[in-house]
Amino acid sequence: MSLTEQILSQISGNPLEGLRKTDRIWNGLKQNTLSMTTAVEQNSQPLETVEWDAVICGGTLGILIGATLAIAGLRVAIVERGILRGREQEWNISRHELEVLRELDLLSRAELEKAIATEYNPARISFPDSEDIWVRDVLNVGVDPVYLLEILKQRFLEAGGELLEKTAFQKAIARPNGVEVEVSSSGEKERSLTARLLIDAMGHSSPIVKQARGGKKPDAVCLVVGTCATGYPKNDTGDIFASFTPIQNYCQYFWEAFPARDGRTTYLFTYLDARPERMSLETLFEEYLRLLPAYQNIELQQLQFKRALFGFFPCYRNSPLKTPWDRILPVGDSSGSQSPLSFGGFGATIRHLKRLSGGVREAIAIDTLNAEALQLLQPYQPNI
């Protein structure tokens, strides 16, 4: 039995199966065997009526822009495949970056403070044969996703938004005056939503994204694995970027570490291409567990593992993604939008939120929703 099998079998929720399921997707990406369906069609016949200003597919991060638009008075529906609920693992960001949630009237001051689960200083940047660099107030706040998303969901519903949970996106039909969005719920027949704009927040595995990219393999990928565990000595500092080993498996290993409400979170991440021979996430997890004792100066048997973390972020030169269709806008990981210190996810979404939500409101107000105009909402940015 491998170290990964030993450790993950101790954690509830069967993370080993989750890791292997994610690995199958990663392997399909490397082998270029992932299926691609027709997610978007075009029809020259206008819609008779348009019910919503915007339909957002993907609620976990889509709720951020959805609540912002609804509070601004737009008619918004969110389609979420599961239940809209945050994960247990905290999202790290800087305190001053969270102020946008106050500026956009998404949270009160008291709610913002309650959403902050942990806060620490300072954070380290460390490489071999060089002095450590210590910084303050950078990625030093851990946000509670469960609480944050629940508050945002309440704000969204109070503002008149409609949330369709356990509802899956099936297909979009772009028409001259709007988009028809076909969705399905378990045990119910398909229904159609009509909107002036479809916002795709379904992430990098979105069927719309797959079609727009034509099944192209990513130019690079960030693999990440990690855990949250108790048993570490008290440590109120973190690592933003640390490396202490030479190149292995054709890549450089980088580490992050943060104090967390439930212990200490540590990540191992690396950047590589998507050639078929590149290592699996399970192999990287084995490397993580092999090197963790040296990284944190502790033995594995001293730790009580609470959660396992794993995933990958594909990266394309053509990012942010510019779709060929009118009235369809990918955002967040769907578009490949990134930001300094965040390869995607919550941090990148927050940093683009004010600009993006303001641009969407303006585009809807003047009905300038053709593909060329929407591309201006996603400016060029260099990628790793």
XYZ file of C-alpha atoms in Angstrom:
384
model
C 0.000 0.000 0.000
C 1.375 3.395 -0.979
C 1.700 6.348 1.395
C -1.113 8.068 -0.471
C -3.423 5.085 -0.004
C -2.516 4.852 3.689
C -3.103 8.535 4.450
C -6.178 9.127 2.316
C -7.900 6.024 3.670
C -7.846 7.732 7.094
C -9.880 10.719 5.854
C -13.673 10.644 5.626
C -15.426 11.212 2.324
C -13.307 8.755 0.295
C -10.784 11.303 -1.054
C -8.738 8.510 -2.649
C -11.582 7.791 -5.069
C -11.949 11.521 -5.676
C -8.237 11.783 -6.436
C -8.394 8.888 -8.887
C -11.499 10.303 -10.553
C -9.700 13.621 -11.067
C -6.680 11.685 -12.328
C -8.829 10.000 -14.970
C -9.854 13.430 -16.244
C -6.220 14.602 -16.191
C -5.190 11.458 -18.081
C -7.939 12.038 -20.643
C -6.638 15.559 -21.129
C -3.089 14.269 -21.650
C -4.252 11.577 -24.065
C -6.673 14.015 -25.738
C -9.516 11.510 -25.370
C -12.048 13.619 -23.450
C -15.414 13.740 -25.149
C -16.661 16.984 -26.636
C -20.335 17.660 -27.251
C -22.072 20.448 -29.134
C -22.916 22.804 -26.297
C -23.723 25.901 -28.369
C -25.848 26.214 -31.479
C -26.854 29.296 -33.441
C -30.313 30.153 -34.757
C -31.277 33.224 -36.773
C -34.843 33.223 -35.431
C -35.280 35.855 -32.670
C -36.764 34.906 -29.315
C -40.375 35.974 -28.823
C -39.742 36.946 -25.192
C -36.595 37.274 -23.083
C -37.137 36.543 -19.392
C -33.744 37.341 -17.869
C -31.033 39.928 -18.372
C -28.437 37.279 -17.509
C -28.394 33.549 -16.872
C -25.271 32.336 -15.085
C -24.287 28.659 -15.340
C -22.067 27.616 -12.435
C -22.953 28.912 -9.007
C -19.947 28.407 -6.745
C -18.095 31.431 -8.101
C -20.899 32.607 -10.377
C -22.778 33.758 -7.265
C -20.224 36.565 -6.851
C -21.082 38.230 -10.144
C -24.709 37.054 -9.956
C -25.348 38.750 -6.622
C -23.569 41.896 -7.823
C -25.767 42.126 -10.921
C -28.981 41.340 -9.028
C -28.284 44.005 -6.402
C -27.732 46.458 -9.267
C -31.293 45.747 -10.422
C -30.757 43.227 -13.218
C -32.930 40.132 -13.684
C -30.576 37.226 -13.008
C -30.927 33.442 -12.761
C -28.174 31.081 -11.613
C -28.042 27.439 -12.709
C -26.080 25.192 -10.331
C -25.518 21.486 -11.004
C -25.404 20.622 -7.287
C -26.282 22.504 -4.122
C -24.771 25.976 -3.909
C -22.574 25.572 -0.857
C -18.957 26.446 -0.142
C -16.311 23.832 0.516
C -14.779 23.332 3.969
C -11.286 24.400 2.893
C -10.597 28.119 3.331
C -9.873 30.465 0.425
C -6.744 32.565 0.934
C -6.638 36.201 -0.109
C -5.465 39.574 1.217
C -7.737 41.561 3.528
C -7.717 44.732 1.431
C -8.860 42.737 -1.612
C -12.011 41.701 0.239
C -13.076 45.338 0.480
C -14.641 44.994 -2.971
C -17.384 42.933 -1.308
C -18.214 45.991 0.794
C -17.916 48.391 -2.139
C -20.428 46.343 -4.145
C -22.838 46.073 -1.168
C -22.493 42.311 -1.053
C -21.486 42.140 2.623
C -21.767 44.396 5.649
C -18.666 45.158 7.708
C -19.780 42.695 10.384
C -20.475 39.974 7.796
C -17.083 40.517 6.184
C -15.347 40.095 9.535
C -17.345 36.946 10.247
C -16.376 35.534 6.841
C -12.695 35.737 7.811
C -11.849 32.429 9.482
C -8.097 32.960 9.960
C -5.532 35.724 9.636
C -1.763 35.532 9.975
C 1.469 37.426 9.286
C 4.101 37.349 7.892
C 4.475 35.124 4.809
C 7.684 33.762 3.336
C 9.179 33.389 -0.128
C 12.010 30.873 0.011
C 14.481 29.381 -2.474
C 17.700 27.414 -1.899
C 20.972 29.306 -1.496
C 19.268 32.665 -1.028
C 17.893 34.647 1.882
C 14.230 34.234 2.704
C 11.976 37.160 1.818
C 9.222 37.983 4.307
C 6.129 39.952 3.328
C 3.079 41.125 5.250
C -0.619 41.250 4.348
C -0.296 39.055 1.233
C -2.659 36.041 0.986
C -2.759 36.158 4.776
C -6.526 35.910 5.275
C -8.480 32.652 5.143
C -12.111 33.104 4.090
C -14.804 30.634 5.166
C -16.456 29.614 1.853
C -19.461 28.005 3.563
C -20.431 31.214 5.352
C -19.506 33.539 2.483
C -21.527 31.707 -0.157
C -24.526 31.385 2.153
C -24.569 35.165 2.706
C -24.131 35.838 -1.018
C -26.947 33.404 -1.794
C -29.229 35.263 0.620
C -28.302 38.614 -0.941
C -28.961 37.246 -4.405
C -32.396 35.886 -3.520
C -33.359 39.025 -1.586
C -32.501 41.079 -4.673
C -34.933 39.033 -6.780
C -32.530 36.517 -8.283
C -33.631 32.959 -9.027
C -31.433 30.024 -8.051
C -31.910 26.662 -9.773
C -30.025 24.053 -7.750
C -29.503 20.423 -8.816
C -30.001 21.695 -12.345
C -27.539 20.947 -15.133
C -26.713 22.964 -18.225
C -27.480 21.027 -21.409
C -27.232 23.354 -24.377
C -27.313 27.008 -25.402
C -28.886 28.363 -28.580
C -27.608 31.811 -29.490
C -30.221 33.945 -31.226
C -30.166 37.540 -32.510
C -31.838 39.036 -29.432
C -30.840 36.582 -26.707
C -29.813 33.092 -25.704
C -32.024 30.087 -25.067
C -30.468 27.972 -22.310
C -31.658 24.383 -22.007
C -31.296 22.894 -18.517
C -32.414 19.691 -16.818
C -33.161 18.569 -13.273
C -33.244 15.001 -12.009
C -36.620 13.428 -12.643
C -37.964 16.422 -14.536
C -38.182 17.211 -18.212
C -35.827 19.759 -19.732
C -36.790 23.402 -19.524
C -35.540 26.493 -21.318
C -34.431 29.804 -19.861
C -34.118 32.855 -22.082
C -31.677 35.666 -21.399
C -30.020 38.596 -23.085
C -26.643 37.241 -21.922
C -25.364 33.800 -20.885
C -22.457 33.910 -18.438
C -20.435 30.688 -18.302
C -18.939 30.167 -14.825
C -18.719 26.366 -15.075
C -14.926 26.270 -14.888
C -12.281 24.889 -17.211
C -14.304 21.692 -17.793
C -17.290 23.656 -19.114
C -18.779 22.072 -22.256
C -19.018 25.574 -23.758
C -15.286 26.055 -23.196
C -14.451 22.657 -24.690
C -16.367 23.517 -27.849
C -14.906 27.023 -28.073
C -11.365 25.668 -27.761
C -12.078 22.916 -30.268
C -10.761 20.176 -28.016
C -7.272 21.700 -28.002
C -4.890 20.430 -25.348
C -3.673 23.049 -22.858
C -0.296 24.668 -23.379
C 0.541 24.210 -19.698
C -1.042 22.836 -16.546
C -0.677 23.586 -12.851
C -1.033 20.434 -10.739
C -1.732 20.897 -7.036
C -2.110 18.514 -4.087
C -2.173 19.063 -0.351
C -3.813 18.480 3.007
C -5.117 20.220 6.074
C -3.873 18.545 9.239
C -3.453 19.060 12.975
C -0.406 18.095 15.017
C 1.962 20.766 13.743
C 3.767 22.961 16.295
C 2.154 26.398 16.666
C 3.210 28.533 13.702
C 1.590 31.865 12.852
C 3.566 32.346 9.635
C 2.929 31.055 6.132
C 4.701 30.321 2.864
C 3.505 31.880 -0.381
C 6.195 30.376 -2.570
C 8.822 27.947 -1.286
C 11.076 25.488 -3.068
C 13.836 23.356 -1.571
C 14.473 20.532 -4.074
C 16.068 20.353 -7.537
C 14.031 19.571 -10.647
C 12.294 16.193 -10.384
C 9.965 14.435 -12.818
C 10.742 17.190 -15.347
C 9.338 19.942 -13.120
C 10.114 22.178 -10.172
C 8.205 21.616 -6.940
C 6.746 24.643 -5.154
C 5.115 24.721 -1.744
C 2.568 26.832 0.109
C 1.632 26.692 3.788
C -0.992 28.591 5.789
C -2.405 28.467 9.302
C -6.013 27.259 9.047
C -8.944 27.123 11.440
C -8.678 23.316 11.530
C -4.877 23.096 11.737
C -2.364 23.891 9.021
C -2.794 23.652 5.265
C 0.142 22.721 3.031
C 0.193 22.467 -0.748
C 2.629 21.121 -3.299
C 2.153 22.496 -6.804
C 4.060 22.456 -10.053
C 3.815 23.549 -13.686
C 4.203 21.218 -16.647
C 2.909 20.520 -20.133
C 0.208 18.005 -20.997
C 2.316 15.340 -22.703
C 0.989 11.803 -22.146
C 4.033 10.776 -20.109
C 3.609 13.497 -17.477
C 2.980 12.255 -13.944
C -0.400 11.647 -12.390
C -1.881 13.556 -9.482
C -1.533 10.404 -7.384
C 2.191 10.348 -8.138
C 2.448 14.012 -7.150
C 0.543 13.235 -3.938
C 3.064 10.500 -3.176
C 5.851 13.049 -3.700
C 4.034 15.490 -1.421
C 3.850 12.960 1.400
C 7.474 11.917 0.850
C 8.742 15.495 1.114
C 6.297 16.968 3.648
C 8.361 15.862 6.694
C 11.431 17.694 5.365
C 9.369 20.741 4.405
C 7.620 21.168 7.782
C 10.212 19.421 9.964
C 7.733 16.889 11.284
C 7.009 13.172 10.939
C 3.839 12.043 9.174
C 2.771 9.948 12.161
C 2.607 13.133 14.263
C -0.138 14.543 12.023
C -3.883 13.977 12.011
C -5.076 14.582 8.460
C -8.472 16.286 8.188
C -8.843 16.964 4.473
C -7.091 16.158 1.219
C -6.858 18.670 -1.627
C -6.063 18.033 -5.271
C -6.767 19.387 -8.722
C -5.320 20.868 -11.877
C -5.611 24.158 -13.733
C -5.101 24.074 -17.510
C -3.541 27.122 -19.115
C -3.876 28.264 -22.732
C -2.015 30.910 -24.679
C -5.433 31.973 -25.955
C -6.534 33.380 -22.605
C -8.772 34.899 -21.518
C -10.942 32.874 -23.870
C -12.735 34.831 -26.558
C -15.717 32.821 -27.771
C -16.978 33.070 -31.360
C -20.600 33.497 -30.266
C -22.631 36.587 -29.528
C -24.280 36.895 -26.098
C -22.082 34.281 -24.384
C -19.422 35.410 -21.911
C -17.060 32.995 -20.121
C -15.793 34.253 -16.755
C -13.434 32.967 -14.079
C -11.823 29.607 -14.770
C -14.072 29.155 -17.824
C -12.320 32.060 -19.514
C -8.876 31.206 -18.173
C -8.813 34.531 -16.320
C -5.990 34.681 -13.842
C -4.357 37.291 -11.635
C -1.059 37.762 -9.811
C -0.659 35.076 -7.122
C -3.794 33.213 -8.253
C -3.901 30.715 -11.093
C -7.678 30.890 -10.961
C -10.546 30.312 -8.582
C -11.697 32.665 -5.835
C -8.716 35.019 -5.765
C -8.738 35.682 -9.494
C -12.523 36.093 -9.492
C -12.442 38.656 -6.669
C -9.709 40.689 -8.374
C -11.707 40.933 -11.607
C -15.143 41.306 -9.974
C -15.638 45.083 -9.885
C -14.360 45.679 -13.404
C -16.165 42.692 -14.880
C -19.535 43.249 -13.197
C -19.475 46.929 -14.131
C -18.659 46.084 -17.733
C -21.442 43.501 -17.917
C -23.981 46.006 -16.572
C -22.947 48.565 -19.192
C -22.990 46.020 -22.023
C -26.496 44.861 -21.086
C -27.749 48.434 -20.620
C -26.787 49.406 -24.173
C -27.411 45.913 -25.610
C -23.866 45.651 -26.926
C -23.480 41.922 -26.492
C -21.888 40.733 -29.717
C -18.772 38.576 -29.517
C -16.400 41.403 -30.439
C -17.789 43.710 -27.742
C -17.769 41.014 -25.056
C -14.134 40.259 -25.820
C -13.281 43.757 -24.575
C -14.424 42.678 -21.111
C -11.625 40.094 -21.028
C -8.353 41.964 -21.703
C -5.140 40.188 -22.588
C -2.976 39.002 -19.727
C 0.297 37.082 -19.811
C 0.247 33.520 -18.510
C 2.935 31.386 -16.973
